[in-house]
Amino acid sequence: YIAPSNLTNIYPNPTSGWVHIDPPSPLEVLDGMGRIVLIKISPATEIELSSLPKGLYFIRLTSSNAYFKLLKY
């Protein structure tokens, strides 16, 4: 399920580090193979991804089960 873009904003995309989530949401970040690499249980307004390798990631909002593609460079 891909969420309608008018409900949630995740930016910047692509990113090299910080990503902002509006509105805040609990989330998981998955790598291109579907492995969870980051979990935020409390609603997050931003996440820091600079420690992750470059590549394609998916952000799953756990409250709505919506997925967003994210490119890390």
N, CA, C and O atoms as a MOPAC input file, in Angstrom:
PM7 MOZYME 1SCF
protein

 N      0.84800 1    -1.18400 1     0.00000 1
 C      0.00000 1     0.00000 1     0.00000 1
 C      0.88000 1     1.22900 1     0.00000 1
 O      1.71000 1     1.38900 1     0.89500 1
 N      0.72700 1     2.08200 1    -0.95700 1
 C      1.44600 1     3.35300 1    -1.00500 1
 C      0.46300 1     4.43900 1    -0.57700 1
 O     -0.61600 1     4.58300 1    -1.15100 1
 N      0.85300 1     5.19100 1     0.43100 1
 C     -0.03900 1     6.22200 1     0.98000 1
 C     -0.18600 1     7.38400 1     0.01600 1
 O      0.76900 1     7.72900 1    -0.68000 1
 N     -1.36300 1     7.99500 1    -0.04100 1
 C     -1.52800 1     9.20200 1    -0.84900 1
 C     -0.59200 1    10.29800 1    -0.34700 1
 O     -0.45600 1    10.51100 1     0.85800 1
 N      0.04700 1    10.98600 1    -1.28400 1
 C      1.05500 1    11.97200 1    -0.90000 1
 C      0.46200 1    13.16500 1    -0.15900 1
 O      1.19800 1    13.90000 1     0.50100 1
 N     -0.85500 1    13.37700 1    -0.25200 1
 C     -1.44000 1    14.52300 1     0.44200 1
 C     -1.67000 1    14.25500 1     1.92200 1
 O     -2.06500 1    15.16500 1     2.65100 1
 N     -1.43000 1    13.01500 1     2.39200 1
 C     -1.63900 1    12.69400 1     3.79800 1
 C     -0.34500 1    12.74600 1     4.60600 1
 O     -0.35700 1    13.15800 1     5.76600 1
 N      0.75500 1    12.33800 1     4.01300 1
 C      2.03400 1    12.27800 1     4.71400 1
 C      3.12700 1    12.83100 1     3.81700 1
 O      3.17900 1    12.53000 1     2.62500 1
 N      3.99900 1    13.64100 1     4.39900 1
 C      5.15400 1    14.16100 1     3.68400 1
 C      6.41400 1    13.59900 1     4.32400 1
 O      6.60400 1    13.69300 1     5.53700 1
 N      7.27200 1    13.01300 1     3.49700 1
 C      8.57800 1    12.51900 1     3.94000 1
 C      9.59800 1    13.18700 1     3.04100 1
 O      9.59700 1    12.97100 1     1.82900 1
 N     10.46500 1    13.99600 1     3.62200 1
 C     11.38900 1    14.80200 1     2.82600 1
 C     12.67000 1    15.07000 1     3.60600 1
 O     12.64700 1    14.99400 1     4.83500 1
 N     13.78500 1    15.38100 1     2.95100 1
 C     13.97400 1    15.36100 1     1.50600 1
 C     14.14100 1    13.93700 1     0.99500 1
 O     14.53000 1    13.03900 1     1.74200 1
 N     13.85200 1    13.74800 1    -0.24000 1
 C     13.98800 1    12.44400 1    -0.88000 1
 C     14.42000 1    12.67600 1    -2.32800 1
 O     13.62400 1    13.13500 1    -3.14700 1
 N     15.66900 1    12.36200 1    -2.64200 1
 C     16.66400 1    11.57900 1    -1.89300 1
 C     17.28600 1    12.38000 1    -0.75500 1
 O     17.13500 1    13.59800 1    -0.66500 1
 N     17.99000 1    11.65500 1     0.10900 1
 C     18.61600 1    12.26500 1     1.27700 1
 C     20.01400 1    11.69900 1     1.50000 1
 O     20.35400 1    10.62400 1     1.00600 1
 N     20.81000 1    12.44000 1     2.25000 1
 C     22.11300 1    11.92100 1     2.66800 1
 C     22.16600 1    11.75200 1     4.18300 1
 O     23.15600 1    11.25300 1     4.71900 1
 N     21.10400 1    12.16400 1     4.87500 1
 C     21.12800 1    12.08500 1     6.33900 1
 C     19.76300 1    12.17000 1     6.97400 1
 O     19.07400 1    11.15900 1     7.10400 1
 N     19.35800 1    13.37600 1     7.37600 1
 C     18.09700 1    13.56300 1     8.09300 1
 C     16.90800 1    13.51700 1     7.14800 1
 O     16.95900 1    14.02400 1     6.02800 1
 N     15.82400 1    12.89000 1     7.63300 1
 C     14.56100 1    12.82900 1     6.90200 1
 C     13.47000 1    13.30900 1     7.85400 1
 O     13.43600 1    12.91600 1     9.02000 1
 N     12.58800 1    14.15100 1     7.35500 1
 C     11.48900 1    14.69900 1     8.15800 1
 C     10.19100 1    13.98300 1     7.80900 1
 O      9.94100 1    13.66400 1     6.64700 1
 N      9.37500 1    13.73400 1     8.81400 1
 C      8.09600 1    13.05000 1     8.65200 1
 C      6.99300 1    13.96700 1     9.16900 1
 O      7.01600 1    14.38600 1    10.32600 1
 N      6.02600 1    14.27500 1     8.30500 1
 C      4.93500 1    15.16900 1     8.67400 1
 C      3.62900 1    14.57900 1     8.16600 1
 O      3.47100 1    14.45200 1     6.95200 1
 N      2.69500 1    14.21600 1     9.01600 1
 C      2.70600 1    14.33200 1    10.46800 1
 C      3.56500 1    13.24000 1    11.10800 1
 O      3.83600 1    12.21700 1    10.48000 1
 N      3.99700 1    13.45500 1    12.36200 1
 C      4.82500 1    12.46100 1    13.06500 1
 C      4.13300 1    11.10100 1    13.14000 1
 O      2.91000 1    11.01400 1    13.25300 1
 N      4.93900 1    10.04900 1    13.07600 1
 C      4.37100 1     8.70400 1    13.08600 1
 C      5.39400 1     7.70200 1    13.59900 1
 O      6.59100 1     7.88300 1    13.37500 1
 N      4.94900 1     6.63700 1    14.28800 1
 C      5.84700 1     5.51800 1    14.56300 1
 C      6.19400 1     4.86700 1    13.21900 1
 O      5.35800 1     4.81700 1    12.31700 1
 N      7.42900 1     4.36900 1    13.09100 1
 C      7.82800 1     3.86200 1    11.78500 1
 C      8.92400 1     2.81700 1    11.87300 1
 O      9.55900 1     2.62700 1    12.91100 1
 N      9.12200 1     2.14900 1    10.74700 1
 C     10.24000 1     1.24000 1    10.54500 1
 C     10.90800 1     1.63400 1     9.23900 1
 O     10.24100 1     2.04900 1     8.29100 1
 N     12.23500 1     1.50300 1     9.19100 1
 C     12.97500 1     1.69100 1     7.95300 1
 C     13.48900 1     0.32200 1     7.53700 1
 O     14.14000 1    -0.37200 1     8.31900 1
 N     13.19200 1    -0.06000 1     6.30400 1
 C     13.60700 1    -1.35200 1     5.77100 1
 C     14.59400 1    -1.13700 1     4.62900 1
 O     14.47300 1    -0.17700 1     3.86800 1
 N     15.57400 1    -2.03600 1     4.51400 1
 C     16.50700 1    -1.94800 1     3.39200 1
 C     15.85100 1    -2.55900 1     2.15100 1
 O     14.71100 1    -3.02000 1     2.21000 1
 N     16.56800 1    -2.55800 1     1.04300 1
 C     16.03500 1    -3.07000 1    -0.20900 1
 C     15.67900 1    -4.54200 1    -0.18200 1
 O     14.92900 1    -5.00700 1    -1.04100 1
 N     16.20100 1    -5.28900 1     0.78700 1
 C     15.89600 1    -6.71700 1     0.92100 1
 C     14.74400 1    -6.96200 1     1.90000 1
 O     14.36900 1    -8.10900 1     2.14400 1
 N     14.18600 1    -5.88700 1     2.45800 1
 C     13.05900 1    -6.02100 1     3.38000 1
 C     13.44900 1    -6.21700 1     4.83300 1
 O     12.58800 1    -6.48600 1     5.67100 1
 N     14.73800 1    -6.08500 1     5.14900 1
 C     15.19100 1    -6.22300 1     6.53800 1
 C     15.00900 1    -4.89900 1     7.26900 1
 O     15.30900 1    -3.83700 1     6.72600 1
 N     14.51700 1    -4.96600 1     8.50100 1
 C     14.33500 1    -3.76100 1     9.30500 1
 C     15.69400 1    -3.27500 1     9.78500 1
 O     16.44000 1    -4.02100 1    10.41900 1
 N     16.01600 1    -2.01000 1     9.47800 1
 C     17.30000 1    -1.43800 1     9.88600 1
 C     17.13800 1    -0.34000 1    10.94000 1
 O     18.12000 1     0.08900 1    11.54500 1
 N     15.89300 1     0.11700 1    11.16000 1
 C     15.63900 1     1.15400 1    12.15100 1
 C     14.17400 1     1.08200 1    12.56300 1
 O     13.28900 1     0.90500 1    11.72600 1
 N     13.93000 1     1.22100 1    13.86500 1
 C     12.55800 1     1.24300 1    14.39100 1
 C     12.40500 1     2.46100 1    15.29400 1
 O     13.25300 1     2.72200 1    16.14700 1
 N     11.33200 1     3.19400 1    15.10300 1
 C     10.94500 1     4.29300 1    15.99200 1
 C      9.54900 1     3.97700 1    16.51100 1
 O      8.56900 1     4.05400 1    15.77000 1
 N      9.46500 1     3.62000 1    17.79200 1
 C      8.18300 1     3.22600 1    18.38000 1
 C      7.32100 1     4.44600 1    18.70100 1
 O      6.11600 1     4.44300 1    18.44800 1
 N      7.93700 1     5.48300 1    19.25400 1
 C      7.17000 1     6.70300 1    19.51300 1
 C      7.11800 1     7.52200 1    18.22200 1
 O      8.02700 1     7.42000 1    17.39900 1
 N      6.07800 1     8.32800 1    18.03000 1
 C      5.95400 1     9.09300 1    16.79400 1
 C      7.19100 1     9.94800 1    16.52000 1
 O      7.61900 1    10.74100 1    17.35800 1
 N      7.74400 1     9.76700 1    15.34300 1
 C      8.96800 1    10.47300 1    14.96200 1
 C      8.64100 1    11.63000 1    14.03100 1
 O      7.81800 1    11.50100 1    13.12400 1
 N      9.29800 1    12.76800 1    14.26800 1
 C      9.17900 1    13.90400 1    13.35300 1
 C     10.35400 1    13.93100 1    12.39100 1
 O     10.27300 1    14.53100 1    11.31900 1
 N     11.45300 1    13.27500 1    12.77600 1
 C     12.61200 1    13.17100 1    11.89600 1
 C     13.43800 1    11.95600 1    12.29200 1
 O     13.42100 1    11.51400 1    13.44100 1
 N     14.15800 1    11.43100 1    11.31300 1
 C     15.05200 1    10.30800 1    11.55600 1
 C     16.38800 1    10.61500 1    10.90000 1
 O     16.45500 1    11.35700 1     9.92000 1
 N     17.43800 1    10.04500 1    11.44200 1
 C     18.79400 1    10.29100 1    10.96200 1
 C     19.30700 1     9.01200 1    10.31800 1
 O     19.36900 1     7.96700 1    10.96600 1
 N     19.67900 1     9.09300 1     9.03200 1
 C     20.06300 1     7.91300 1     8.28200 1
 C     21.50600 1     7.94400 1     7.78100 1
 O     21.89100 1     7.09300 1     6.98000 1
 N     22.30200 1     8.89400 1     8.22900 1
 C     23.65200 1     9.02900 1     7.67000 1
 C     24.52800 1     7.81200 1     7.94300 1
 O     25.49500 1     7.59200 1     7.21500 1
 N     24.22600 1     7.01900 1     8.96000 1
 C     25.04200 1     5.84200 1     9.26300 1
 C     24.71600 1     4.64900 1     8.35200 1
 O     25.45200 1     3.66200 1     8.33900 1
 N     23.62800 1     4.73600 1     7.60000 1
 C     23.24600 1     3.64200 1     6.70500 1
 C     23.97700 1     3.76200 1     5.37000 1
 O     24.27300 1     4.87300 1     4.92900 1
 N     24.27200 1     2.63700 1     4.72400 1
 C     24.90800 1     2.69600 1     3.40000 1
 C     23.97900 1     3.31600 1     2.36200 1
 O     22.76200 1     3.35200 1     2.54600 1
 N     24.55900 1     3.79700 1     1.27900 1
 C     23.77100 1     4.33200 1     0.17200 1
 C     22.88100 1     3.22900 1    -0.37800 1
 O     23.26000 1     2.05700 1    -0.38500 1
 N     21.69300 1     3.61200 1    -0.83800 1
 C     20.81900 1     2.62900 1    -1.45000 1
 C     19.35600 1     2.98300 1    -1.32900 1
 O     18.99200 1     4.08800 1    -0.92700 1
 N     18.52600 1     2.02000 1    -1.68600 1
 C     17.08100 1     2.18000 1    -1.64500 1
 C     16.55200 1     1.65300 1    -0.32000 1
 O     16.91800 1     0.56100 1     0.11600 1
 N     15.69000 1     2.43400 1     0.31500 1
 C     15.06900 1     2.05100 1     1.58500 1
 C     13.56800 1     2.26500 1     1.48300 1
 O     13.08800 1     2.98200 1     0.60500 1
 N     12.84100 1     1.64000 1     2.38300 1
 C     11.40400 1     1.82400 1     2.48200 1
 C     11.08400 1     2.25100 1     3.89800 1
 O     11.58600 1     1.66600 1     4.85700 1
 N     10.25400 1     3.26500 1     4.03100 1
 C      9.77200 1     3.70000 1     5.33400 1
 C      8.35000 1     3.18000 1     5.46700 1
 O      7.49300 1     3.47100 1     4.63300 1
 N      8.10500 1     2.41000 1     6.51700 1
 C      6.75800 1     1.88900 1     6.78100 1
 C      6.20100 1     2.59700 1     7.99400 1
 O      6.75200 1     2.49700 1     9.09000 1
 N      5.10800 1     3.31100 1     7.79700 1
 C      4.42000 1     3.94700 1     8.91600 1
 C      3.60200 1     2.86600 1     9.59400 1
 O      2.65700 1     2.34100 1     9.00600 1
 N      3.95500 1     2.52800 1    10.82700 1
 C      3.31700 1     1.38500 1    11.48400 1
 C      1.85900 1     1.64500 1    11.83900 1
 O      1.08600 1     0.69600 1    11.97500 1
 N      1.47000 1     2.89300 1    11.99100 1
 C      0.08200 1     3.18800 1    12.34600 1
 C     -0.87300 1     2.95800 1    11.17500 1
 O     -2.03900 1     2.63000 1    11.39500 1
 N     -0.40100 1     3.12500 1     9.92900 1
 C     -1.27800 1     2.96800 1     8.76000 1
 C     -0.81000 1     1.87500 1     7.81500 1
 O     -1.50200 1     1.56100 1     6.84600 1
 N      0.35400 1     1.28700 1     8.07900 1
 C      0.96100 1     0.26900 1     7.22400 1
 C      1.23700 1     0.80100 1     5.81700 1
 O      1.24900 1     0.03000 1     4.85700 1
 N      1.45900 1     2.10200 1     5.68900 1
 C      1.79100 1     2.72100 1     4.41100 1
 C      3.30400 1     2.68600 1     4.21300 1
 O      4.06700 1     2.85400 1     5.16500 1
 N      3.73200 1     2.46500 1     2.96800 1
 C      5.15400 1     2.40700 1     2.63000 1
 C      5.52800 1     3.58300 1     1.74200 1
 O      4.74500 1     4.03300 1     0.90600 1
 N      6.75900 1     4.07200 1     1.95000 1
 C      7.32300 1     5.13200 1     1.12500 1
 C      8.70800 1     4.70800 1     0.67900 1
 O      9.49100 1     4.20400 1     1.48400 1
 N      9.02300 1     4.90600 1    -0.59600 1
 C     10.37500 1     4.64800 1    -1.07800 1
 C     11.25600 1     5.83200 1    -0.73200 1
 O     10.82100 1     6.98200 1    -0.78700 1
 N     12.50700 1     5.53800 1    -0.37200 1
 C     13.45100 1     6.59300 1    -0.02000 1
 C     14.82000 1     6.22200 1    -0.57800 1
 O     15.28400 1     5.09500 1    -0.40400 1
 N     15.45400 1     7.15700 1    -1.23700 1
 C     16.79200 1     6.93700 1    -1.77200 1
 C     17.81900 1     7.62400 1    -0.87900 1
 O     17.73500 1     8.82800 1    -0.63900 1
 N     18.77900 1     6.85900 1    -0.39500 1
 C     19.86800 1     7.40200 1     0.44600 1
 C     21.10800 1     7.48700 1    -0.41100 1
 O     21.50500 1     6.49100 1    -1.01600 1
 N     21.74400 1     8.67300 1    -0.48000 1
 C     22.97400 1     8.82200 1    -1.27000 1
 C     24.12600 1     9.23200 1    -0.38000 1
 O     25.24600 1     9.40700 1    -0.86100 1

